[in-house]
């Protein structure tokens, strides 16, 4: 590959669009439970997790903080509310696309695009980083099952 090919590949990688409602899940340890990192264009913080429940909670807190994708219903609370998570505009893009695309997990990498948060759950798509396998989900449990299959596929292709 010559210098112009490298430059073109670099430009193509930098021009790829990553959705604002996407979460890049980089799985660094897999076994009884998953552990790794998550990245989003809406925050420059790396969201680390040691379990699937922590992964879901971290992402849900980010969505609540940014108001995108918006909750279908406000969560009930017996405590006095300080602020509301309702936001009716798209959040600011903090991290450029190419930074998200560069992130890779030690075991595998999966992209989750959350289209909505209706019926007290997430709906959207789960896909491989190269977009070779894209599957829709209607709940977090269904999403986790799809992720399990994709993790196995990535591990088989790596060996």
PDB file of C-alpha atoms in Angstrom:
ATOM      1  CA  UNK A   1       0.000   0.000   0.000  1.00  0.00           C
ATOM      2  CA  UNK A   2       1.508   3.341  -1.001  1.00  0.00           C
ATOM      3  CA  UNK A   3       1.240   6.725   0.725  1.00  0.00           C
ATOM      4  CA  UNK A   4      -1.790   7.901  -1.310  1.00  0.00           C
ATOM      5  CA  UNK A   5      -3.657   4.658  -0.469  1.00  0.00           C
ATOM      6  CA  UNK A   6      -2.921   5.193   3.244  1.00  0.00           C
ATOM      7  CA  UNK A   7      -4.122   8.796   3.041  1.00  0.00           C
ATOM      8  CA  UNK A   8      -7.326   7.764   1.268  1.00  0.00           C
ATOM      9  CA  UNK A   9      -8.012   5.037   3.837  1.00  0.00           C
ATOM     10  CA  UNK A  10      -7.435   7.541   6.665  1.00  0.00           C
ATOM     11  CA  UNK A  11      -9.785  10.090   5.039  1.00  0.00           C
ATOM     12  CA  UNK A  12     -12.464   7.420   4.498  1.00  0.00           C
ATOM     13  CA  UNK A  13     -12.218   6.325   8.150  1.00  0.00           C
ATOM     14  CA  UNK A  14     -12.481   9.917   9.390  1.00  0.00           C
ATOM     15  CA  UNK A  15     -15.498  10.667   7.184  1.00  0.00           C
ATOM     16  CA  UNK A  16     -17.600   7.722   8.432  1.00  0.00           C
ATOM     17  CA  UNK A  17     -20.682   8.846  10.341  1.00  0.00           C
ATOM     18  CA  UNK A  18     -21.341   7.469  13.834  1.00  0.00           C
ATOM     19  CA  UNK A  19     -24.897   8.075  15.124  1.00  0.00           C
ATOM     20  CA  UNK A  20     -25.441  10.419  18.061  1.00  0.00           C
ATOM     21  CA  UNK A  21     -27.691   7.820  19.715  1.00  0.00           C
ATOM     22  CA  UNK A  22     -25.037   5.124  19.303  1.00  0.00           C
ATOM     23  CA  UNK A  23     -22.946   3.493  22.013  1.00  0.00           C
ATOM     24  CA  UNK A  24     -19.711   1.700  21.099  1.00  0.00           C
ATOM     25  CA  UNK A  25     -19.295  -1.210  23.533  1.00  0.00           C
ATOM     26  CA  UNK A  26     -15.696  -2.408  23.836  1.00  0.00           C
ATOM     27  CA  UNK A  27     -15.665  -5.706  25.694  1.00  0.00           C
ATOM     28  CA  UNK A  28     -12.322  -6.313  27.393  1.00  0.00           C
ATOM     29  CA  UNK A  29     -13.265  -9.335  29.507  1.00  0.00           C
ATOM     30  CA  UNK A  30     -15.873 -11.974  28.826  1.00  0.00           C
ATOM     31  CA  UNK A  31     -16.937 -14.884  30.998  1.00  0.00           C
ATOM     32  CA  UNK A  32     -19.708 -15.145  33.552  1.00  0.00           C
ATOM     33  CA  UNK A  33     -20.185 -11.417  33.092  1.00  0.00           C
ATOM     34  CA  UNK A  34     -18.966  -8.831  30.594  1.00  0.00           C
ATOM     35  CA  UNK A  35     -16.556  -6.041  31.475  1.00  0.00           C
ATOM     36  CA  UNK A  36     -15.210  -3.224  29.377  1.00  0.00           C
ATOM     37  CA  UNK A  37     -15.770   0.337  28.210  1.00  0.00           C
ATOM     38  CA  UNK A  38     -18.430   2.309  26.356  1.00  0.00           C
ATOM     39  CA  UNK A  39     -18.051   5.388  24.191  1.00  0.00           C
ATOM     40  CA  UNK A  40     -20.598   7.914  22.931  1.00  0.00           C
ATOM     41  CA  UNK A  41     -20.434  11.079  20.847  1.00  0.00           C
ATOM     42  CA  UNK A  42     -22.446  12.821  23.591  1.00  0.00           C
ATOM     43  CA  UNK A  43     -19.678  12.629  26.232  1.00  0.00           C
ATOM     44  CA  UNK A  44     -15.904  12.533  26.334  1.00  0.00           C
ATOM     45  CA  UNK A  45     -16.072  10.386  29.491  1.00  0.00           C
ATOM     46  CA  UNK A  46     -15.191   6.718  29.112  1.00  0.00           C
ATOM     47  CA  UNK A  47     -17.998   4.712  30.705  1.00  0.00           C
ATOM     48  CA  UNK A  48     -16.459   1.628  32.305  1.00  0.00           C
ATOM     49  CA  UNK A  49     -18.530  -1.372  33.371  1.00  0.00           C
ATOM     50  CA  UNK A  50     -17.927  -4.606  35.275  1.00  0.00           C
ATOM     51  CA  UNK A  51     -21.277  -6.255  34.509  1.00  0.00           C
ATOM     52  CA  UNK A  52     -24.086  -6.113  31.984  1.00  0.00           C
ATOM     53  CA  UNK A  53     -26.367  -4.425  34.516  1.00  0.00           C
ATOM     54  CA  UNK A  54     -23.736  -1.707  35.125  1.00  0.00           C
ATOM     55  CA  UNK A  55     -23.387  -1.323  31.341  1.00  0.00           C
ATOM     56  CA  UNK A  56     -27.144  -0.737  30.967  1.00  0.00           C
ATOM     57  CA  UNK A  57     -27.318   1.645  33.941  1.00  0.00           C
ATOM     58  CA  UNK A  58     -24.357   3.743  32.745  1.00  0.00           C
ATOM     59  CA  UNK A  59     -25.826   4.122  29.258  1.00  0.00           C
ATOM     60  CA  UNK A  60     -29.301   4.892  30.625  1.00  0.00           C
ATOM     61  CA  UNK A  61     -27.865   7.599  32.912  1.00  0.00           C
ATOM     62  CA  UNK A  62     -26.122   9.178  29.904  1.00  0.00           C
ATOM     63  CA  UNK A  63     -29.373   9.139  27.903  1.00  0.00           C
ATOM     64  CA  UNK A  64     -31.239  10.706  30.854  1.00  0.00           C
ATOM     65  CA  UNK A  65     -28.557  13.366  31.352  1.00  0.00           C
ATOM     66  CA  UNK A  66     -28.543  14.333  27.670  1.00  0.00           C
ATOM     67  CA  UNK A  67     -32.274  13.803  27.113  1.00  0.00           C
ATOM     68  CA  UNK A  68     -31.552  11.742  23.997  1.00  0.00           C
ATOM     69  CA  UNK A  69     -32.986   9.347  23.118  1.00  0.00           C
ATOM     70  CA  UNK A  70     -35.725  10.768  25.227  1.00  0.00           C
ATOM     71  CA  UNK A  71     -37.532   8.737  27.876  1.00  0.00           C
ATOM     72  CA  UNK A  72     -41.091   7.901  26.956  1.00  0.00           C
ATOM     73  CA  UNK A  73     -42.186   8.499  30.555  1.00  0.00           C
ATOM     74  CA  UNK A  74     -40.555  10.267  33.466  1.00  0.00           C
ATOM     75  CA  UNK A  75     -39.302   7.924  36.201  1.00  0.00           C
ATOM     76  CA  UNK A  76     -41.235   8.003  39.460  1.00  0.00           C
ATOM     77  CA  UNK A  77     -39.470   9.175  42.571  1.00  0.00           C
ATOM     78  CA  UNK A  78     -40.398   9.821  46.176  1.00  0.00           C
ATOM     79  CA  UNK A  79     -37.558  12.288  46.493  1.00  0.00           C
ATOM     80  CA  UNK A  80     -37.844  15.926  45.613  1.00  0.00           C
ATOM     81  CA  UNK A  81     -36.837  16.516  42.001  1.00  0.00           C
ATOM     82  CA  UNK A  82     -33.918  18.877  41.424  1.00  0.00           C
ATOM     83  CA  UNK A  83     -34.000  18.919  37.641  1.00  0.00           C
ATOM     84  CA  UNK A  84     -35.887  17.263  34.848  1.00  0.00           C
ATOM     85  CA  UNK A  85     -34.266  15.150  32.160  1.00  0.00           C
ATOM     86  CA  UNK A  86     -36.692  16.392  29.522  1.00  0.00           C
ATOM     87  CA  UNK A  87     -34.899  17.997  26.627  1.00  0.00           C
ATOM     88  CA  UNK A  88     -36.508  18.693  23.310  1.00  0.00           C
ATOM     89  CA  UNK A  89     -33.437  19.328  21.193  1.00  0.00           C
ATOM     90  CA  UNK A  90     -30.551  17.185  20.071  1.00  0.00           C
ATOM     91  CA  UNK A  91     -27.609  17.209  22.478  1.00  0.00           C
ATOM     92  CA  UNK A  92     -24.285  18.656  21.465  1.00  0.00           C
ATOM     93  CA  UNK A  93     -21.828  16.359  19.696  1.00  0.00           C
ATOM     94  CA  UNK A  94     -18.731  16.365  21.908  1.00  0.00           C
ATOM     95  CA  UNK A  95     -16.617  13.552  20.422  1.00  0.00           C
ATOM     96  CA  UNK A  96     -15.908  13.380  16.651  1.00  0.00           C
ATOM     97  CA  UNK A  97     -16.958  10.285  14.682  1.00  0.00           C
ATOM     98  CA  UNK A  98     -13.457   9.003  13.989  1.00  0.00           C
ATOM     99  CA  UNK A  99     -12.593   8.857  17.709  1.00  0.00           C
ATOM    100  CA  UNK A 100     -15.535   6.503  18.334  1.00  0.00           C
ATOM    101  CA  UNK A 101     -14.655   4.329  15.305  1.00  0.00           C
ATOM    102  CA  UNK A 102     -11.084   3.912  16.601  1.00  0.00           C
ATOM    103  CA  UNK A 103     -12.171   2.338  19.915  1.00  0.00           C
ATOM    104  CA  UNK A 104     -11.815  -1.452  20.034  1.00  0.00           C
ATOM    105  CA  UNK A 105     -12.339  -3.994  22.804  1.00  0.00           C
ATOM    106  CA  UNK A 106      -9.762  -6.649  23.713  1.00  0.00           C
ATOM    107  CA  UNK A 107     -12.345  -9.443  23.231  1.00  0.00           C
ATOM    108  CA  UNK A 108     -14.786  -7.808  20.831  1.00  0.00           C
ATOM    109  CA  UNK A 109     -16.575  -4.617  19.846  1.00  0.00           C
ATOM    110  CA  UNK A 110     -20.297  -4.046  19.314  1.00  0.00           C
ATOM    111  CA  UNK A 111     -22.330  -0.968  18.394  1.00  0.00           C
ATOM    112  CA  UNK A 112     -25.725  -0.333  19.970  1.00  0.00           C
ATOM    113  CA  UNK A 113     -27.995   2.268  18.406  1.00  0.00           C
ATOM    114  CA  UNK A 114     -30.924   3.118  20.687  1.00  0.00           C
ATOM    115  CA  UNK A 115     -33.791   4.479  18.582  1.00  0.00           C
ATOM    116  CA  UNK A 116     -36.287   4.929  21.417  1.00  0.00           C
ATOM    117  CA  UNK A 117     -36.922   4.200  25.086  1.00  0.00           C
ATOM    118  CA  UNK A 118     -40.599   3.271  25.145  1.00  0.00           C
ATOM    119  CA  UNK A 119     -42.394   0.834  27.429  1.00  0.00           C
ATOM    120  CA  UNK A 120     -39.694   1.278  30.096  1.00  0.00           C
ATOM    121  CA  UNK A 121     -37.074  -0.272  27.817  1.00  0.00           C
ATOM    122  CA  UNK A 122     -34.799   0.300  24.846  1.00  0.00           C
ATOM    123  CA  UNK A 123     -35.560  -0.359  21.200  1.00  0.00           C
ATOM    124  CA  UNK A 124     -33.009  -0.134  18.411  1.00  0.00           C
ATOM    125  CA  UNK A 125     -30.311  -2.088  16.610  1.00  0.00           C
ATOM    126  CA  UNK A 126     -27.173  -3.994  17.551  1.00  0.00           C
ATOM    127  CA  UNK A 127     -24.453  -4.361  14.944  1.00  0.00           C
ATOM    128  CA  UNK A 128     -20.915  -5.464  14.335  1.00  0.00           C
ATOM    129  CA  UNK A 129     -18.420  -2.623  13.800  1.00  0.00           C
ATOM    130  CA  UNK A 130     -18.149  -3.423  10.074  1.00  0.00           C
ATOM    131  CA  UNK A 131     -21.977  -3.445   9.833  1.00  0.00           C
ATOM    132  CA  UNK A 132     -21.868  -7.026   8.491  1.00  0.00           C
ATOM    133  CA  UNK A 133     -24.513  -8.181  10.992  1.00  0.00           C
ATOM    134  CA  UNK A 134     -27.312  -5.839  12.050  1.00  0.00           C
ATOM    135  CA  UNK A 135     -30.154  -7.041  14.298  1.00  0.00           C
ATOM    136  CA  UNK A 136     -33.105  -5.141  15.727  1.00  0.00           C
ATOM    137  CA  UNK A 137     -34.138  -5.444  19.375  1.00  0.00           C
ATOM    138  CA  UNK A 138     -37.259  -4.462  21.297  1.00  0.00           C
ATOM    139  CA  UNK A 139     -35.924  -4.758  24.870  1.00  0.00           C
ATOM    140  CA  UNK A 140     -32.650  -4.775  26.764  1.00  0.00           C
ATOM    141  CA  UNK A 141     -32.929  -8.535  27.340  1.00  0.00           C
ATOM    142  CA  UNK A 142     -33.311  -9.167  23.619  1.00  0.00           C
ATOM    143  CA  UNK A 143     -30.352  -6.823  22.988  1.00  0.00           C
ATOM    144  CA  UNK A 144     -28.168  -8.773  25.447  1.00  0.00           C
ATOM    145  CA  UNK A 145     -29.066 -12.072  23.762  1.00  0.00           C
ATOM    146  CA  UNK A 146     -28.111 -10.647  20.350  1.00  0.00           C
ATOM    147  CA  UNK A 147     -24.861  -9.313  21.809  1.00  0.00           C
ATOM    148  CA  UNK A 148     -24.033 -12.787  23.149  1.00  0.00           C
ATOM    149  CA  UNK A 149     -24.391 -14.274  19.642  1.00  0.00           C
ATOM    150  CA  UNK A 150     -22.277 -11.473  18.129  1.00  0.00           C
ATOM    151  CA  UNK A 151     -19.551 -11.957  20.741  1.00  0.00           C
ATOM    152  CA  UNK A 152     -19.370 -15.656  19.841  1.00  0.00           C
ATOM    153  CA  UNK A 153     -19.212 -14.780  16.124  1.00  0.00           C
ATOM    154  CA  UNK A 154     -16.345 -12.319  16.651  1.00  0.00           C
ATOM    155  CA  UNK A 155     -14.427 -14.804  18.786  1.00  0.00           C
ATOM    156  CA  UNK A 156     -14.820 -17.569  16.159  1.00  0.00           C
ATOM    157  CA  UNK A 157     -13.652 -15.253  13.370  1.00  0.00           C
ATOM    158  CA  UNK A 158     -10.635 -14.173  15.458  1.00  0.00           C
ATOM    159  CA  UNK A 159      -9.458 -17.763  15.984  1.00  0.00           C
TER     160      UNK A 159
END
